[in-house]
JSON list of C-alpha atoms in Angstrom, two decimals:
[
{"chain": "H", "resi": 1, "resn": "GLU", "atom": "CA", "xyz": [112.60, 142.06, 65.02]},
{"chain": "H", "resi": 2, "resn": "ALA", "atom": "CA", "xyz": [115.61, 139.90, 65.88]},
{"chain": "H", "resi": 3, "resn": "GLN", "atom": "CA", "xyz": [118.07, 140.14, 63.04]},
{"chain": "H", "resi": 4, "resn": "VAL", "atom": "CA", "xyz": [121.58, 140.42, 61.71]},
{"chain": "H", "resi": 5, "resn": "THR", "atom": "CA", "xyz": [122.11, 143.34, 59.34]},
{"chain": "H", "resi": 6, "resn": "GLN", "atom": "CA", "xyz": [124.93, 143.94, 56.89]},
{"chain": "H", "resi": 7, "resn": "ASN", "atom": "CA", "xyz": [125.90, 146.96, 54.85]},
{"chain": "H", "resi": 8, "resn": "PRO", "atom": "CA", "xyz": [126.36, 147.45, 52.03]},
{"chain": "H", "resi": 9, "resn": "ARG", "atom": "CA", "xyz": [124.47, 144.66, 50.30]},
{"chain": "H", "resi": 10, "resn": "TYR", "atom": "CA", "xyz": [126.36, 145.16, 47.06]},
{"chain": "H", "resi": 11, "resn": "LEU", "atom": "CA", "xyz": [129.76, 146.74, 46.49]},
{"chain": "H", "resi": 12, "resn": "ILE", "atom": "CA", "xyz": [131.98, 147.11, 43.45]},
{"chain": "H", "resi": 13, "resn": "THR", "atom": "CA", "xyz": [135.46, 148.45, 44.12]},
{"chain": "H", "resi": 14, "resn": "VAL", "atom": "CA", "xyz": [138.96, 148.49, 42.69]},
{"chain": "H", "resi": 15, "resn": "THR", "atom": "CA", "xyz": [142.11, 146.70, 43.77]},
{"chain": "H", "resi": 16, "resn": "GLY", "atom": "CA", "xyz": [143.81, 148.30, 46.75]},
{"chain": "H", "resi": 17, "resn": "LYS", "atom": "CA", "xyz": [141.02, 150.59, 47.88]},
{"chain": "H", "resi": 18, "resn": "LYS", "atom": "CA", "xyz": [140.33, 149.94, 51.57]},
{"chain": "H", "resi": 19, "resn": "LEU", "atom": "CA", "xyz": [136.77, 149.02, 52.45]},
{"chain": "H", "resi": 20, "resn": "THR", "atom": "CA", "xyz": [134.70, 148.01, 55.47]},
{"chain": "H", "resi": 21, "resn": "VAL", "atom": "CA", "xyz": [131.60, 145.84, 55.54]},
{"chain": "H", "resi": 22, "resn": "THR", "atom": "CA", "xyz": [129.53, 146.43, 58.64]},
{"chain": "H", "resi": 23, "resn": "CYS", "atom": "CA", "xyz": [127.62, 143.81, 60.60]},
{"chain": "H", "resi": 24, "resn": "SER", "atom": "CA", "xyz": [125.25, 144.40, 63.48]},
{"chain": "H", "resi": 25, "resn": "GLN", "atom": "CA", "xyz": [123.01, 142.10, 65.54]},
{"chain": "H", "resi": 26, "resn": "ASN", "atom": "CA", "xyz": [120.27, 143.04, 68.00]},
{"chain": "H", "resi": 27, "resn": "MET", "atom": "CA", "xyz": [120.00, 139.71, 69.83]},
{"chain": "H", "resi": 28, "resn": "ASN", "atom": "CA", "xyz": [122.76, 140.28, 72.41]},
{"chain": "H", "resi": 29, "resn": "HIS", "atom": "CA", "xyz": [124.68, 137.30, 71.07]},
{"chain": "H", "resi": 30, "resn": "GLU", "atom": "CA", "xyz": [128.22, 136.69, 72.31]},
{"chain": "H", "resi": 31, "resn": "TYR", "atom": "CA", "xyz": [129.58, 134.93, 69.21]},
{"chain": "H", "resi": 32, "resn": "MET", "atom": "CA", "xyz": [129.86, 136.51, 65.79]},
{"chain": "H", "resi": 33, "resn": "SER", "atom": "CA", "xyz": [131.48, 135.22, 62.60]},
{"chain": "H", "resi": 34, "resn": "TRP", "atom": "CA", "xyz": [132.28, 136.19, 59.05]},
{"chain": "H", "resi": 35, "resn": "TYR", "atom": "CA", "xyz": [132.04, 133.69, 56.20]},
{"chain": "H", "resi": 36, "resn": "ARG", "atom": "CA", "xyz": [132.66, 133.88, 52.49]},
{"chain": "H", "resi": 37, "resn": "GLN", "atom": "CA", "xyz": [130.66, 131.83, 50.01]},
{"chain": "H", "resi": 38, "resn": "ASP", "atom": "CA", "xyz": [132.23, 130.71, 46.75]},
{"chain": "H", "resi": 39, "resn": "PRO", "atom": "CA", "xyz": [130.78, 128.33, 44.14]},
{"chain": "H", "resi": 40, "resn": "GLY", "atom": "CA", "xyz": [131.76, 124.73, 44.79]},
{"chain": "H", "resi": 41, "resn": "LEU", "atom": "CA", "xyz": [133.37, 125.59, 48.13]},
{"chain": "H", "resi": 42, "resn": "GLY", "atom": "CA", "xyz": [130.37, 126.29, 50.32]},
{"chain": "H", "resi": 43, "resn": "LEU", "atom": "CA", "xyz": [130.89, 128.74, 53.16]},
{"chain": "H", "resi": 44, "resn": "ARG", "atom": "CA", "xyz": [134.27, 129.15, 54.79]},
{"chain": "H", "resi": 45, "resn": "GLN", "atom": "CA", "xyz": [134.85, 130.98, 58.03]},
{"chain": "H", "resi": 46, "resn": "ILE", "atom": "CA", "xyz": [137.10, 134.05, 57.83]},
{"chain": "H", "resi": 47, "resn": "TYR", "atom": "CA", "xyz": [137.17, 135.27, 61.45]},
{"chain": "H", "resi": 48, "resn": "TYR", "atom": "CA", "xyz": [135.09, 134.84, 64.53]},
{"chain": "H", "resi": 49, "resn": "SER", "atom": "CA", "xyz": [134.66, 136.57, 67.86]},
{"chain": "H", "resi": 50, "resn": "MET", "atom": "CA", "xyz": [133.71, 135.01, 71.17]},
{"chain": "H", "resi": 51, "resn": "ASN", "atom": "CA", "xyz": [132.96, 138.34, 72.84]},
{"chain": "H", "resi": 52, "resn": "VAL", "atom": "CA", "xyz": [134.00, 141.99, 72.96]},
{"chain": "H", "resi": 53, "resn": "GLU", "atom": "CA", "xyz": [137.72, 142.40, 72.24]},
{"chain": "H", "resi": 54, "resn": "VAL", "atom": "CA", "xyz": [138.14, 138.62, 71.66]},
{"chain": "H", "resi": 55, "resn": "THR", "atom": "CA", "xyz": [138.65, 137.51, 68.07]},
{"chain": "H", "resi": 56, "resn": "ASP", "atom": "CA", "xyz": [140.34, 134.57, 66.33]},
{"chain": "H", "resi": 57, "resn": "LYS", "atom": "CA", "xyz": [141.17, 133.42, 62.84]},
{"chain": "H", "resi": 58, "resn": "GLY", "atom": "CA", "xyz": [138.97, 131.07, 60.93]},
{"chain": "H", "resi": 59, "resn": "ASP", "atom": "CA", "xyz": [139.96, 128.98, 57.92]},
{"chain": "H", "resi": 60, "resn": "VAL", "atom": "CA", "xyz": [140.67, 131.77, 55.42]},
{"chain": "H", "resi": 61, "resn": "PRO", "atom": "CA", "xyz": [141.78, 134.93, 57.31]},
{"chain": "H", "resi": 62, "resn": "GLU", "atom": "CA", "xyz": [144.45, 136.18, 54.88]},
{"chain": "H", "resi": 63, "resn": "GLY", "atom": "CA", "xyz": [143.72, 139.67, 53.60]},
{"chain": "H", "resi": 64, "resn": "TYR", "atom": "CA", "xyz": [141.03, 140.43, 56.18]},
{"chain": "H", "resi": 65, "resn": "LYS", "atom": "CA", "xyz": [140.84, 142.19, 59.54]},
{"chain": "H", "resi": 66, "resn": "VAL", "atom": "CA", "xyz": [138.07, 142.40, 62.11]},
{"chain": "H", "resi": 67, "resn": "SER", "atom": "CA", "xyz": [137.36, 144.23, 65.33]},
{"chain": "H", "resi": 68, "resn": "ARG", "atom": "CA", "xyz": [134.85, 143.77, 68.14]},
{"chain": "H", "resi": 69, "resn": "LYS", "atom": "CA", "xyz": [134.67, 146.95, 70.18]},
{"chain": "H", "resi": 70, "resn": "GLU", "atom": "CA", "xyz": [130.97, 146.59, 70.96]},
{"chain": "H", "resi": 71, "resn": "LYS", "atom": "CA", "xyz": [128.95, 143.45, 71.46]},
{"chain": "H", "resi": 72, "resn": "ARG", "atom": "CA", "xyz": [126.50, 144.19, 68.67]},
{"chain": "H", "resi": 73, "resn": "ASN", "atom": "CA", "xyz": [128.97, 145.14, 65.91]},
{"chain": "H", "resi": 74, "resn": "PHE", "atom": "CA", "xyz": [131.57, 143.09, 64.06]},
{"chain": "H", "resi": 75, "resn": "PRO", "atom": "CA", "xyz": [132.95, 144.92, 60.99]},
{"chain": "H", "resi": 76, "resn": "LEU", "atom": "CA", "xyz": [135.02, 143.18, 58.32]},
{"chain": "H", "resi": 77, "resn": "ILE", "atom": "CA", "xyz": [137.89, 145.23, 56.95]},
{"chain": "H", "resi": 78, "resn": "LEU", "atom": "CA", "xyz": [139.74, 144.68, 53.70]},
{"chain": "H", "resi": 79, "resn": "GLU", "atom": "CA", "xyz": [142.82, 146.88, 53.87]},
{"chain": "H", "resi": 80, "resn": "SER", "atom": "CA", "xyz": [143.92, 146.26, 50.28]},
{"chain": "H", "resi": 81, "resn": "PRO", "atom": "CA", "xyz": [141.30, 144.27, 48.39]},
{"chain": "H", "resi": 82, "resn": "SER", "atom": "CA", "xyz": [142.33, 142.01, 45.54]},
{"chain": "H", "resi": 83, "resn": "PRO", "atom": "CA", "xyz": [140.24, 140.32, 42.82]},
{"chain": "H", "resi": 84, "resn": "ASN", "atom": "CA", "xyz": [140.44, 136.95, 44.60]},
{"chain": "H", "resi": 85, "resn": "GLN", "atom": "CA", "xyz": [138.36, 138.49, 47.39]},
{"chain": "H", "resi": 86, "resn": "THR", "atom": "CA", "xyz": [135.42, 138.85, 45.04]},
{"chain": "H", "resi": 87, "resn": "SER", "atom": "CA", "xyz": [132.80, 136.79, 46.82]},
{"chain": "H", "resi": 88, "resn": "LEU", "atom": "CA", "xyz": [129.53, 136.71, 48.75]},
{"chain": "H", "resi": 89, "resn": "TYR", "atom": "CA", "xyz": [130.10, 137.52, 52.41]},
{"chain": "H", "resi": 90, "resn": "PHE", "atom": "CA", "xyz": [127.88, 136.57, 55.35]},
{"chain": "H", "resi": 91, "resn": "CYS", "atom": "CA", "xyz": [127.94, 137.69, 58.92]},
{"chain": "H", "resi": 92, "resn": "ALA", "atom": "CA", "xyz": [126.43, 135.40, 61.56]},
{"chain": "H", "resi": 93, "resn": "SER", "atom": "CA", "xyz": [125.83, 135.41, 65.30]},
{"chain": "H", "resi": 94, "resn": "THR", "atom": "CA", "xyz": [125.03, 132.82, 67.94]},
{"chain": "H", "resi": 95, "resn": "PRO", "atom": "CA", "xyz": [124.38, 133.00, 71.66]},
{"chain": "H", "resi": 96, "resn": "ARG", "atom": "CA", "xyz": [126.61, 131.30, 74.18]},
{"chain": "H", "resi": 97, "resn": "GLY", "atom": "CA", "xyz": [125.23, 128.42, 76.17]},
{"chain": "H", "resi": 98, "resn": "LEU", "atom": "CA", "xyz": [123.14, 126.52, 73.65]},
{"chain": "H", "resi": 99, "resn": "ASP", "atom": "CA", "xyz": [123.75, 122.78, 73.49]},
{"chain": "H", "resi": 100, "resn": "TYR", "atom": "CA", "xyz": [124.01, 123.21, 69.75]},
{"chain": "H", "resi": 101, "resn": "ASN", "atom": "CA", "xyz": [125.49, 125.93, 67.60]},
{"chain": "H", "resi": 102, "resn": "GLU", "atom": "CA", "xyz": [122.64, 127.51, 65.66]},
{"chain": "H", "resi": 103, "resn": "GLN", "atom": "CA", "xyz": [123.93, 130.53, 63.82]},
{"chain": "H", "resi": 104, "resn": "PHE", "atom": "CA", "xyz": [121.76, 133.43, 62.63]},
{"chain": "H", "resi": 105, "resn": "PHE", "atom": "CA", "xyz": [122.85, 134.86, 59.30]},
{"chain": "H", "resi": 106, "resn": "GLY", "atom": "CA", "xyz": [122.69, 138.28, 57.77]},
{"chain": "H", "resi": 107, "resn": "PRO", "atom": "CA", "xyz": [121.40, 138.79, 54.20]},
{"chain": "H", "resi": 108, "resn": "GLY", "atom": "CA", "xyz": [124.87, 138.82, 52.65]},
{"chain": "H", "resi": 109, "resn": "THR", "atom": "CA", "xyz": [127.14, 141.34, 50.92]},
{"chain": "H", "resi": 110, "resn": "ARG", "atom": "CA", "xyz": [128.15, 140.72, 47.34]},
{"chain": "H", "resi": 111, "resn": "LEU", "atom": "CA", "xyz": [131.61, 142.19, 46.77]},
{"chain": "H", "resi": 112, "resn": "THR", "atom": "CA", "xyz": [133.29, 142.59, 43.40]},
{"chain": "H", "resi": 113, "resn": "VAL", "atom": "CA", "xyz": [136.94, 143.70, 43.28]},
{"chain": "H", "resi": 114, "resn": "LEU", "atom": "CA", "xyz": [138.09, 144.85, 39.84]},
{"chain": "J", "resi": 1, "resn": "GLY", "atom": "CA", "xyz": [140.39, 118.54, 60.65]},
{"chain": "J", "resi": 2, "resn": "ASN", "atom": "CA", "xyz": [136.63, 118.58, 60.32]},
{"chain": "J", "resi": 3, "resn": "SER", "atom": "CA", "xyz": [135.00, 118.35, 56.91]},
{"chain": "J", "resi": 4, "resn": "VAL", "atom": "CA", "xyz": [131.60, 117.92, 55.27]},
{"chain": "J", "resi": 5, "resn": "THR", "atom": "CA", "xyz": [130.96, 116.42, 51.83]},
{"chain": "J", "resi": 6, "resn": "GLN", "atom": "CA", "xyz": [127.67, 116.84, 49.98]},
{"chain": "J", "resi": 7, "resn": "MET", "atom": "CA", "xyz": [126.48, 115.20, 46.81]},
{"chain": "J", "resi": 8, "resn": "GLU", "atom": "CA", "xyz": [127.24, 117.12, 43.66]},
{"chain": "J", "resi": 9, "resn": "GLY", "atom": "CA", "xyz": [124.45, 119.18, 42.18]},
{"chain": "J", "resi": 10, "resn": "PRO", "atom": "CA", "xyz": [122.51, 120.68, 40.75]},
{"chain": "J", "resi": 11, "resn": "VAL", "atom": "CA", "xyz": [119.46, 118.54, 41.43]},
{"chain": "J", "resi": 12, "resn": "THR", "atom": "CA", "xyz": [116.40, 119.04, 39.24]},
{"chain": "J", "resi": 13, "resn": "LEU", "atom": "CA", "xyz": [113.08, 117.43, 40.18]},
{"chain": "J", "resi": 14, "resn": "SER", "atom": "CA", "xyz": [109.44, 117.61, 39.25]},
{"chain": "J", "resi": 15, "resn": "GLU", "atom": "CA", "xyz": [106.92, 118.72, 41.84]},
{"chain": "J", "resi": 16, "resn": "GLU", "atom": "CA", "xyz": [105.89, 115.91, 44.23]},
{"chain": "J", "resi": 17, "resn": "ALA", "atom": "CA", "xyz": [109.06, 113.90, 43.56]},
{"chain": "J", "resi": 18, "resn": "PHE", "atom": "CA", "xyz": [111.10, 112.36, 46.38]},
{"chain": "J", "resi": 19, "resn": "LEU", "atom": "CA", "xyz": [114.25, 114.22, 47.39]},
{"chain": "J", "resi": 20, "resn": "THR", "atom": "CA", "xyz": [117.50, 112.90, 48.84]},
{"chain": "J", "resi": 21, "resn": "ILE", "atom": "CA", "xyz": [120.62, 115.01, 49.26]},
{"chain": "J", "resi": 22, "resn": "ASN", "atom": "CA", "xyz": [123.54, 113.03, 50.64]},
{"chain": "J", "resi": 23, "resn": "CYS", "atom": "CA", "xyz": [125.85, 114.42, 53.30]},
{"chain": "J", "resi": 24, "resn": "THR", "atom": "CA", "xyz": [128.79, 112.73, 55.02]},
{"chain": "J", "resi": 25, "resn": "TYR", "atom": "CA", "xyz": [131.17, 114.19, 57.54]},
{"chain": "J", "resi": 26, "resn": "THR", "atom": "CA", "xyz": [134.54, 113.76, 59.17]},
{"chain": "J", "resi": 27, "resn": "ALA", "atom": "CA", "xyz": [134.99, 115.01, 62.70]},
{"chain": "J", "resi": 28, "resn": "THR", "atom": "CA", "xyz": [136.54, 114.09, 66.02]},
{"chain": "J", "resi": 29, "resn": "GLY", "atom": "CA", "xyz": [134.23, 113.59, 68.94]},
{"chain": "J", "resi": 30, "resn": "TYR", "atom": "CA", "xyz": [130.51, 114.08, 68.67]},
{"chain": "J", "resi": 31, "resn": "PRO", "atom": "CA", "xyz": [129.59, 117.01, 66.47]},
{"chain": "J", "resi": 32, "resn": "SER", "atom": "CA", "xyz": [126.17, 118.58, 66.05]},
{"chain": "J", "resi": 33, "resn": "LEU", "atom": "CA", "xyz": [124.82, 118.40, 62.50]},
{"chain": "J", "resi": 34, "resn": "PHE", "atom": "CA", "xyz": [122.71, 120.89, 60.60]},
{"chain": "J", "resi": 35, "resn": "TRP", "atom": "CA", "xyz": [120.98, 121.54, 57.32]},
{"chain": "J", "resi": 36, "resn": "TYR", "atom": "CA", "xyz": [120.73, 125.17, 56.28]},
{"chain": "J", "resi": 37, "resn": "VAL", "atom": "CA", "xyz": [118.71, 126.48, 53.33]},
{"chain": "J", "resi": 38, "resn": "GLN", "atom": "CA", "xyz": [119.41, 129.56, 51.24]},
{"chain": "J", "resi": 39, "resn": "TYR", "atom": "CA", "xyz": [116.55, 130.92, 49.15]},
{"chain": "J", "resi": 40, "resn": "PRO", "atom": "CA", "xyz": [117.44, 133.14, 46.19]},
{"chain": "J", "resi": 41, "resn": "GLY", "atom": "CA", "xyz": [118.85, 136.49, 47.28]},
{"chain": "J", "resi": 42, "resn": "GLU", "atom": "CA", "xyz": [118.66, 135.68, 50.98]},
{"chain": "J", "resi": 43, "resn": "GLY", "atom": "CA", "xyz": [120.94, 134.62, 53.81]},
{"chain": "J", "resi": 44, "resn": "LEU", "atom": "CA", "xyz": [121.04, 131.13, 55.28]},
{"chain": "J", "resi": 45, "resn": "GLN", "atom": "CA", "xyz": [118.27, 129.81, 57.51]},
{"chain": "J", "resi": 46, "resn": "LEU", "atom": "CA", "xyz": [118.45, 126.80, 59.78]},
{"chain": "J", "resi": 47, "resn": "LEU", "atom": "CA", "xyz": [116.26, 124.04, 58.33]},
{"chain": "J", "resi": 48, "resn": "LEU", "atom": "CA", "xyz": [116.85, 121.29, 60.87]},
{"chain": "J", "resi": 49, "resn": "LYS", "atom": "CA", "xyz": [119.42, 119.97, 63.31]},
{"chain": "J", "resi": 50, "resn": "ALA", "atom": "CA", "xyz": [120.50, 116.88, 65.27]},
{"chain": "J", "resi": 51, "resn": "THR", "atom": "CA", "xyz": [122.80, 117.01, 68.25]},
{"chain": "J", "resi": 52, "resn": "LYS", "atom": "CA", "xyz": [123.54, 113.34, 68.97]},
{"chain": "J", "resi": 53, "resn": "ALA", "atom": "CA", "xyz": [123.66, 109.97, 67.26]},
{"chain": "J", "resi": 54, "resn": "ASP", "atom": "CA", "xyz": [120.31, 108.54, 66.06]},
{"chain": "J", "resi": 55, "resn": "ASP", "atom": "CA", "xyz": [118.56, 111.90, 66.50]},
{"chain": "J", "resi": 56, "resn": "LYS", "atom": "CA", "xyz": [116.17, 112.78, 63.71]},
{"chain": "J", "resi": 57, "resn": "GLY", "atom": "CA", "xyz": [115.78, 116.42, 62.80]},
{"chain": "J", "resi": 58, "resn": "SER", "atom": "CA", "xyz": [112.63, 117.47, 60.97]},
{"chain": "J", "resi": 59, "resn": "ASN", "atom": "CA", "xyz": [111.03, 120.68, 59.70]},
{"chain": "J", "resi": 60, "resn": "LYS", "atom": "CA", "xyz": [108.70, 121.68, 56.85]},
{"chain": "J", "resi": 61, "resn": "GLY", "atom": "CA", "xyz": [108.47, 118.06, 55.67]},
{"chain": "J", "resi": 62, "resn": "PHE", "atom": "CA", "xyz": [112.24, 117.62, 55.52]},
{"chain": "J", "resi": 63, "resn": "GLU", "atom": "CA", "xyz": [114.00, 115.00, 57.64]},
{"chain": "J", "resi": 64, "resn": "ALA", "atom": "CA", "xyz": [117.55, 113.91, 58.37]},
{"chain": "J", "resi": 65, "resn": "THR", "atom": "CA", "xyz": [118.90, 111.27, 60.77]},
{"chain": "J", "resi": 66, "resn": "TYR", "atom": "CA", "xyz": [122.28, 111.51, 62.49]},
{"chain": "J", "resi": 67, "resn": "ARG", "atom": "CA", "xyz": [124.02, 108.21, 61.64]},
{"chain": "J", "resi": 68, "resn": "LYS", "atom": "CA", "xyz": [127.28, 107.92, 63.53]},
{"chain": "J", "resi": 69, "resn": "GLU", "atom": "CA", "xyz": [128.12, 104.47, 62.16]},
{"chain": "J", "resi": 70, "resn": "THR", "atom": "CA", "xyz": [128.10, 105.79, 58.59]},
{"chain": "J", "resi": 71, "resn": "THR", "atom": "CA", "xyz": [129.03, 109.41, 59.51]},
{"chain": "J", "resi": 72, "resn": "SER", "atom": "CA", "xyz": [126.07, 110.61, 57.47]},
{"chain": "J", "resi": 73, "resn": "PHE", "atom": "CA", "xyz": [123.20, 113.11, 57.73]},
{"chain": "J", "resi": 74, "resn": "HIS", "atom": "CA", "xyz": [121.23, 112.74, 54.50]},
{"chain": "J", "resi": 75, "resn": "LEU", "atom": "CA", "xyz": [118.37, 115.16, 53.83]},
{"chain": "J", "resi": 76, "resn": "GLU", "atom": "CA", "xyz": [115.05, 113.74, 52.59]},
{"chain": "J", "resi": 77, "resn": "LYS", "atom": "CA", "xyz": [111.62, 115.00, 51.66]},
{"chain": "J", "resi": 78, "resn": "GLY", "atom": "CA", "xyz": [108.81, 112.82, 50.43]},
{"chain": "J", "resi": 79, "resn": "SER", "atom": "CA", "xyz": [107.15, 115.31, 48.08]},
{"chain": "J", "resi": 80, "resn": "VAL", "atom": "CA", "xyz": [108.94, 118.48, 46.99]},
{"chain": "J", "resi": 81, "resn": "GLN", "atom": "CA", "xyz": [107.27, 121.71, 45.96]},
{"chain": "J", "resi": 82, "resn": "VAL", "atom": "CA", "xyz": [108.35, 124.49, 43.63]},
{"chain": "J", "resi": 83, "resn": "SER", "atom": "CA", "xyz": [108.87, 126.66, 46.72]},
{"chain": "J", "resi": 84, "resn": "ASP", "atom": "CA", "xyz": [111.60, 124.25, 47.91]},
{"chain": "J", "resi": 85, "resn": "SER", "atom": "CA", "xyz": [113.89, 125.46, 45.13]},
{"chain": "J", "resi": 86, "resn": "ALA", "atom": "CA", "xyz": [116.96, 126.75, 46.96]},
{"chain": "J", "resi": 87, "resn": "VAL", "atom": "CA", "xyz": [120.55, 125.92, 47.87]},
{"chain": "J", "resi": 88, "resn": "TYR", "atom": "CA", "xyz": [120.94, 123.40, 50.70]},
{"chain": "J", "resi": 89, "resn": "PHE", "atom": "CA", "xyz": [124.01, 123.25, 52.93]},
{"chain": "J", "resi": 90, "resn": "CYS", "atom": "CA", "xyz": [125.00, 120.50, 55.30]},
{"chain": "J", "resi": 91, "resn": "ALA", "atom": "CA", "xyz": [127.13, 121.71, 58.23]},
{"chain": "J", "resi": 92, "resn": "LEU", "atom": "CA", "xyz": [128.68, 120.53, 61.46]},
{"chain": "J", "resi": 93, "resn": "SER", "atom": "CA", "xyz": [129.69, 122.13, 64.73]},
{"chain": "J", "resi": 94, "resn": "ALA", "atom": "CA", "xyz": [132.37, 120.41, 66.74]},
{"chain": "J", "resi": 95, "resn": "GLY", "atom": "CA", "xyz": [131.60, 122.33, 69.92]},
{"chain": "J", "resi": 96, "resn": "GLY", "atom": "CA", "xyz": [134.09, 122.87, 72.70]},
{"chain": "J", "resi": 97, "resn": "THR", "atom": "CA", "xyz": [136.70, 125.42, 71.68]},
{"chain": "J", "resi": 98, "resn": "SER", "atom": "CA", "xyz": [135.17, 125.43, 68.19]},
{"chain": "J", "resi": 99, "resn": "TYR", "atom": "CA", "xyz": [131.72, 126.42, 69.48]},
{"chain": "J", "resi": 100, "resn": "GLY", "atom": "CA", "xyz": [131.48, 129.55, 67.34]},
{"chain": "J", "resi": 101, "resn": "LYS", "atom": "CA", "xyz": [132.38, 127.79, 64.11]},
{"chain": "J", "resi": 102, "resn": "LEU", "atom": "CA", "xyz": [130.37, 125.91, 61.53]},
{"chain": "J", "resi": 103, "resn": "THR", "atom": "CA", "xyz": [132.04, 123.75, 58.88]},
{"chain": "J", "resi": 104, "resn": "PHE", "atom": "CA", "xyz": [129.96, 123.66, 55.69]},
{"chain": "J", "resi": 105, "resn": "GLY", "atom": "CA", "xyz": [129.64, 121.36, 52.74]},
{"chain": "J", "resi": 106, "resn": "GLN", "atom": "CA", "xyz": [129.78, 122.67, 49.19]},
{"chain": "J", "resi": 107, "resn": "GLY", "atom": "CA", "xyz": [126.06, 123.28, 48.89]},
{"chain": "J", "resi": 108, "resn": "THR", "atom": "CA", "xyz": [123.53, 121.59, 46.60]},
{"chain": "J", "resi": 109, "resn": "ILE", "atom": "CA", "xyz": [121.33, 123.59, 44.25]},
{"chain": "J", "resi": 110, "resn": "LEU", "atom": "CA", "xyz": [117.79, 122.20, 44.07]},
{"chain": "J", "resi": 111, "resn": "THR", "atom": "CA", "xyz": [115.39, 123.24, 41.33]},
{"chain": "J", "resi": 112, "resn": "VAL", "atom": "CA", "xyz": [111.81, 121.97, 41.38]},
{"chain": "J", "resi": 113, "resn": "HIS", "atom": "CA", "xyz": [109.69, 122.30, 38.24]},
{"chain": "J", "resi": 114, "resn": "PRO", "atom": "CA", "xyz": [105.86, 122.36, 38.22]}
]
């Protein structure tokens, strides 16, 4: 089944404790993105990647890191989480070459930083 | 920069009522426009899309027409069902160097009562 998977689905942590949220897609898509969803703000892009070893900042990159060492994986790293990073996070992927940008979303990771 | 504005929610309707969710956008060039739906506890799914002016996207009884003159992409359904209860997001993709990015509206919560 074609899908985007994220782990963990739920995470409660404390301020300053490094964490990684994994994202994997099995559709051989070139583009991958991370978004955060907050009430009243919709989804905002954190980082995106156009291909292996190619990443760029989105609208809200502060406090986050990413890497793209393999085409299928795009982990999101919070080196020192803070309470304002409590949010619902989505990973998404899209293939290159479409005449429109349909993105395929993972199920989401709900993060709480105490 | 690009932006999307949706009507404020939440929207509460009775089954078989007519639905309109307004969406307007600001973008340079000719963006592609999308409606995504998020059912409770799930990730986002593409509901419909339109890639050029005057295109009408449709799916599952929902429709939206790309109106360049009014920079709008309003979502409509003639007769809603309880199963349509979800959060609806309007989004745009500017393409070009922004191919991997979607810009989202705030989201509109729809609740349909029997």
